[in-house]
């Protein structure tokens, strides 16, 4: 579903934010992308979702190039940034309707899905209010619902659990599992290694823009915890 | 599908910043009251613009130059559209808040850029449209044209600012890409925008000087000469004249078609480099600053003032909008050192036969008109935006927060005002006492600007903005400040000049300075008692 091939991003004055990053997310994978702050996780994610231009390499979504066929890629994908900047003057439901319109979701389908997810995230009543009146967690919930409305084939999330209450975290994890069972692929960055260990069937560790470990979670960690492996690998290759 | 998506996006952009949505859904009565107050304030401003424009064009019409009004309208709209867009286009078109969200959705880049442009264009159309309608009223009253002229004028006016807006946006795009990879990118961009704005003002002076050097009938010839020349260099001016004066429908179609084609060409070209340009701009934000890490201690008030200085230098939009006044007075001051007083009067007062000593009492007001036309205190509370919690959660007295913000405004206004007043006093060869009074007066005006602006900035604080332009250029506080400050300055300036005919000008100016200081102190007392909102 997602192939990142030799992706390199150079910022001004020659600083390589990402250097020759390659990884593959198969259909139905929950792929965790972990690393220190500033390691290059968000830079990679932004290139995947078509927000950031890049210098070298290729990113393919369902066989389509993000560079050459961005529309084909975006139609089947959804992205939730780490700090969602939503249209704050809109009400929650106005925003969700906007997203549903963009993805061409029918009225019946959107009614069912919005109701389902909004009930699960306990935010249905608040959808009538302006987003500016929401807490960070509520905004995050609206962003998550907006990403799930059109049932994407690839879900890309940047630190999705930040700001969510325990119930919402549980609901999101449950939704992620359900989506994967239907064949949706999920690629997300996180600092919460416990969650990554339990949730992901694959993980990649990025450090200073380079992938230093990548593979099936079980094979990668063996008898250890992901936290131990992360610390070991991160220190080893310093 | 593409068009429906563009309409959906454009409609959502408007809804997302529309006060109507807040009026409809917000439960905050105060917020709703502020929105109504703002609407009333803007209605008053527009009424004034319409009265001014209609009066001017009626005057031109009754002097027998009615046929030149359409071309003059085009010149005015070009100037307004170009300069105002230059000052804000980059804030609207690049690195805006919801960029990531929109770019990750299935929108063509062309759709995003055209919608952002149209959003900016429609939001900015009010001023040029009001100006054009007022010129039409003056034209109608003085020339009494056929009825078809009015709908024709109203329709074309919707398109007339399009070309200058596209031109300014294109220049803005070039400016945005200049200095990429350089630590001083924002500074370079700001200097370029300043240079372009000053160049635009200079063009205005050149046109005026052509008219000014002539008298009576020559002026008539020169005005029509200027409008003819404008028509030669800028065909839409000619087409508009042909559409209005000659009833040429083809000329009307030509304006609309050419404007639309230029717009489409612009966004098609920009869409090719749009993502690259935005990536470069965001790359600049992650530059590593070289040099040692300093640990220096400052007082709380100074610390907040310095924070505001850094906020100013972090935003090209903020710098260009706030810095233009101080920059103009510095140029004016330096220029006055190299020219005799008579030449300065000729430039400032369009060659009117005024004796230098009659002008001296107006110097502080002229300078303040530029430095104080905008007060940072109107915008700094709102510019805190989502970061407001930082200050609110710190053990800082609200009064110190406001003092810091006011100190910052004094940093911006006072040195430049004093410098320029001093230069002009030197140019006019005033005595030391007069210079001292002038410096005191301009400082008093800056004190007023600071504390009065702060009251408005706190009262009309708006933390939930999508784009800082909403606060810097379109904020309620700014609108009220500009209107009230302009009238007070004009009234006080007129009182100083007229009063000096009968009483010693130093005494009058000192009197005005004392009044301004008292008002500033009252405002200051009100401000420091206010809690953090």
Tab-separated table of N, CA and C in Angstrom, chain B residues 133-204:
chain	number	residue	atom	x	y	z
B	133	UNK	N	-17.342	52.916	-6.519
B	133	UNK	CA	-18.756	53.330	-6.486
B	133	UNK	C	-18.852	54.827	-6.181
B	134	UNK	N	-18.000	55.294	-5.279
B	134	UNK	CA	-18.050	56.718	-4.937
B	134	UNK	C	-17.625	57.580	-6.130
B	135	UNK	N	-16.633	57.105	-6.881
B	135	UNK	CA	-16.213	57.830	-8.087
B	135	UNK	C	-17.355	57.843	-9.105
B	136	UNK	N	-18.079	56.732	-9.149
B	136	UNK	CA	-19.229	56.641	-10.062
B	136	UNK	C	-20.306	57.647	-9.670
B	137	UNK	N	-20.520	57.772	-8.360
B	137	UNK	CA	-21.529	58.720	-7.889
B	137	UNK	C	-21.131	60.142	-8.310
B	138	UNK	N	-19.852	60.482	-8.080
B	138	UNK	CA	-19.359	61.806	-8.475
B	138	UNK	C	-19.477	62.018	-9.973
B	139	UNK	N	-19.138	60.959	-10.709
B	139	UNK	CA	-19.226	61.026	-12.179
B	139	UNK	C	-20.683	61.223	-12.607
B	140	UNK	N	-21.576	60.450	-11.979
B	140	UNK	CA	-23.000	60.531	-12.312
B	140	UNK	C	-23.560	61.916	-12.042
B	141	UNK	N	-23.191	62.480	-10.883
B	141	UNK	CA	-23.725	63.802	-10.506
B	141	UNK	C	-23.187	64.916	-11.405
B	142	UNK	N	-21.931	64.794	-11.798
B	142	UNK	CA	-21.333	65.887	-12.571
B	142	UNK	C	-21.540	65.741	-14.071
B	143	UNK	N	-21.495	64.513	-14.583
B	143	UNK	CA	-21.583	64.322	-16.047
B	143	UNK	C	-23.000	63.962	-16.491
B	144	UNK	N	-23.760	63.370	-15.574
B	144	UNK	CA	-25.122	62.902	-15.876
B	144	UNK	C	-25.149	62.003	-17.114
B	145	UNK	N	-24.486	60.852	-17.011
B	145	UNK	CA	-24.417	59.953	-18.177
B	145	UNK	C	-25.713	59.151	-18.358
B	146	UNK	N	-25.733	58.347	-19.425
B	146	UNK	CA	-26.903	57.497	-19.680
B	146	UNK	C	-27.005	56.430	-18.581
B	147	UNK	N	-28.186	55.846	-18.440
B	147	UNK	CA	-28.431	54.917	-17.337
B	147	UNK	C	-27.531	53.676	-17.405
B	148	UNK	N	-27.225	53.211	-18.651
B	148	UNK	CA	-26.454	51.969	-18.790
B	148	UNK	C	-25.078	52.062	-18.120
B	149	UNK	N	-24.591	53.296	-17.965
B	149	UNK	CA	-23.250	53.493	-17.397
B	149	UNK	C	-23.153	52.898	-15.988
B	150	UNK	N	-24.238	53.031	-15.227
B	150	UNK	CA	-24.174	52.603	-13.828
B	150	UNK	C	-23.993	51.087	-13.671
B	151	UNK	N	-24.871	50.269	-14.285
B	151	UNK	CA	-24.621	48.815	-14.148
B	151	UNK	C	-23.285	48.406	-14.745
B	152	UNK	N	-22.940	49.078	-15.868
B	152	UNK	CA	-21.672	48.781	-16.530
B	152	UNK	C	-20.507	49.051	-15.565
B	153	UNK	N	-20.544	50.210	-14.915
B	153	UNK	CA	-19.495	50.616	-13.969
B	153	UNK	C	-19.426	49.625	-12.798
B	154	UNK	N	-20.612	49.293	-12.262
B	154	UNK	CA	-20.669	48.400	-11.090
B	154	UNK	C	-20.103	47.015	-11.416
B	155	UNK	N	-20.394	46.532	-12.626
B	155	UNK	CA	-19.906	45.186	-12.998
B	155	UNK	C	-18.392	45.224	-13.214
B	156	UNK	N	-17.939	46.222	-14.001
B	156	UNK	CA	-16.494	46.271	-14.306
B	156	UNK	C	-15.674	46.467	-13.022
B	157	UNK	N	-16.240	47.217	-12.083
B	157	UNK	CA	-15.501	47.488	-10.833
B	157	UNK	C	-15.172	46.215	-10.060
B	158	UNK	N	-15.957	45.172	-10.297
B	158	UNK	CA	-15.670	43.905	-9.628
B	158	UNK	C	-14.371	43.297	-10.150
B	159	UNK	N	-14.017	43.656	-11.398
B	159	UNK	CA	-12.843	43.045	-12.037
B	159	UNK	C	-11.630	43.970	-12.065
B	160	UNK	N	-11.860	45.281	-11.964
B	160	UNK	CA	-10.745	46.225	-12.112
B	160	UNK	C	-9.557	45.975	-11.168
B	161	UNK	N	-9.813	45.632	-9.892
B	161	UNK	CA	-8.636	45.414	-9.021
B	161	UNK	C	-7.935	44.074	-9.263
B	162	UNK	N	-8.485	43.246	-10.177
B	162	UNK	CA	-7.926	41.899	-10.355
B	162	UNK	C	-6.485	41.926	-10.877
B	163	UNK	N	-6.235	42.744	-11.902
B	163	UNK	CA	-4.880	42.771	-12.485
B	163	UNK	C	-3.848	43.281	-11.466
B	164	UNK	N	-4.097	44.439	-10.802
B	164	UNK	CA	-3.089	44.844	-9.809
B	164	UNK	C	-2.908	43.836	-8.678
B	165	UNK	N	-4.003	43.155	-8.315
B	165	UNK	CA	-3.891	42.150	-7.241
B	165	UNK	C	-3.029	40.982	-7.708
B	166	UNK	N	-3.260	40.546	-8.954
B	166	UNK	CA	-2.450	39.448	-9.495
B	166	UNK	C	-0.986	39.880	-9.578
B	167	UNK	N	-0.774	41.104	-10.073
B	167	UNK	CA	0.591	41.621	-10.221
B	167	UNK	C	1.302	41.664	-8.869
B	168	UNK	N	0.621	42.211	-7.868
B	168	UNK	CA	1.228	42.305	-6.530
B	168	UNK	C	1.466	40.912	-5.950
B	169	UNK	N	0.527	39.987	-6.198
B	169	UNK	CA	0.696	38.618	-5.686
B	169	UNK	C	1.877	37.944	-6.365
B	170	UNK	N	2.016	38.185	-7.675
B	170	UNK	CA	3.133	37.581	-8.412
B	170	UNK	C	4.457	38.117	-7.860
B	171	UNK	N	4.492	39.416	-7.616
B	171	UNK	CA	5.709	40.001	-7.035
B	171	UNK	C	5.924	39.418	-5.636
B	172	UNK	N	4.823	39.278	-4.890
B	172	UNK	CA	4.898	38.678	-3.551
B	172	UNK	C	5.466	37.272	-3.613
B	173	UNK	N	5.069	36.510	-4.648
B	173	UNK	CA	5.580	35.141	-4.800
B	173	UNK	C	7.070	35.162	-5.063
B	174	UNK	N	7.504	36.105	-5.894
B	174	UNK	CA	8.941	36.205	-6.187
B	174	UNK	C	9.688	36.583	-4.900
B	175	UNK	N	9.111	37.543	-4.191
B	175	UNK	CA	9.736	37.982	-2.930
B	175	UNK	C	9.829	36.806	-1.951
B	176	UNK	N	8.749	36.001	-1.915
B	176	UNK	CA	8.725	34.857	-0.984
B	176	UNK	C	9.827	33.860	-1.301
B	177	UNK	N	10.158	33.736	-2.588
B	177	UNK	CA	11.176	32.747	-2.950
B	177	UNK	C	12.593	33.309	-2.865
B	178	UNK	N	12.696	34.628	-2.790
B	178	UNK	CA	14.021	35.255	-2.709
B	178	UNK	C	14.620	35.012	-1.322
B	179	UNK	N	15.897	34.791	-1.307
B	179	UNK	CA	16.586	34.645	-0.019
B	179	UNK	C	16.409	33.272	0.586
B	180	UNK	N	15.895	32.313	-0.208
B	180	UNK	CA	15.702	30.961	0.307
B	180	UNK	C	17.028	30.384	0.795
B	181	UNK	N	16.994	29.748	1.925
B	181	UNK	CA	18.212	29.128	2.452
B	181	UNK	C	19.088	30.115	3.214
B	182	UNK	N	18.641	31.367	3.250
B	182	UNK	CA	19.433	32.373	3.930
B	182	UNK	C	18.815	32.671	5.279
B	183	UNK	N	19.647	32.860	6.285
B	183	UNK	CA	19.130	33.156	7.630
B	183	UNK	C	18.337	34.445	7.651
B	184	UNK	N	18.698	35.348	6.740
B	184	UNK	CA	18.055	36.663	6.752
B	184	UNK	C	16.917	36.748	5.734
B	185	UNK	N	16.345	35.598	5.404
B	185	UNK	CA	15.306	35.560	4.382
B	185	UNK	C	14.175	36.543	4.678
B	186	UNK	N	13.686	36.540	5.916
B	186	UNK	CA	12.550	37.410	6.254
B	186	UNK	C	12.939	38.872	6.133
B	187	UNK	N	14.155	39.175	6.540
B	187	UNK	CA	14.615	40.559	6.451
B	187	UNK	C	14.700	40.988	4.980
B	188	UNK	N	15.232	40.084	4.146
B	188	UNK	CA	15.358	40.398	2.721
B	188	UNK	C	13.973	40.622	2.123
B	189	UNK	N	13.031	39.748	2.469
B	189	UNK	CA	11.669	39.872	1.943
B	189	UNK	C	11.042	41.194	2.379
B	190	UNK	N	11.242	41.536	3.649
B	190	UNK	CA	10.654	42.778	4.156
B	190	UNK	C	11.229	43.987	3.420
B	191	UNK	N	12.543	43.993	3.250
B	191	UNK	CA	13.180	45.132	2.572
B	191	UNK	C	12.651	45.244	1.143
B	192	UNK	N	12.503	44.099	0.476
B	192	UNK	CA	11.994	44.129	-0.907
B	192	UNK	C	10.582	44.695	-0.962
B	193	UNK	N	9.735	44.260	-0.027
B	193	UNK	CA	8.347	44.756	-0.028
B	193	UNK	C	8.334	46.249	0.266
B	194	UNK	N	9.144	46.673	1.234
B	194	UNK	CA	9.231	48.108	1.541
B	194	UNK	C	9.642	48.895	0.294
B	195	UNK	N	10.666	48.375	-0.390
B	195	UNK	CA	11.173	49.072	-1.572
B	195	UNK	C	10.068	49.211	-2.611
B	196	UNK	N	9.286	48.144	-2.780
B	196	UNK	CA	8.214	48.186	-3.785
B	196	UNK	C	7.108	49.158	-3.387
B	197	UNK	N	6.773	49.157	-2.100
B	197	UNK	CA	5.712	50.062	-1.638
B	197	UNK	C	6.171	51.517	-1.804
B	198	UNK	N	7.415	51.782	-1.427
B	198	UNK	CA	7.919	53.157	-1.543
B	198	UNK	C	7.981	53.571	-3.011
B	199	UNK	N	8.375	52.622	-3.860
B	199	UNK	CA	8.403	52.900	-5.295
B	199	UNK	C	6.981	53.250	-5.787
B	200	UNK	N	5.985	52.523	-5.273
B	200	UNK	CA	4.591	52.799	-5.676
B	200	UNK	C	4.184	54.206	-5.240
B	201	UNK	N	4.584	54.585	-4.035
B	201	UNK	CA	4.264	55.931	-3.557
B	201	UNK	C	4.957	56.982	-4.424
B	202	UNK	N	6.191	56.664	-4.835
B	202	UNK	CA	6.940	57.615	-5.647
B	202	UNK	C	6.241	57.842	-6.990
B	203	UNK	N	5.678	56.785	-7.542
B	203	UNK	CA	4.962	56.926	-8.816
B	203	UNK	C	3.819	57.926	-8.646
B	204	UNK	N	3.151	57.802	-7.493
B	204	UNK	CA	2.045	58.720	-7.215
B	204	UNK	C	2.556	60.170	-7.196
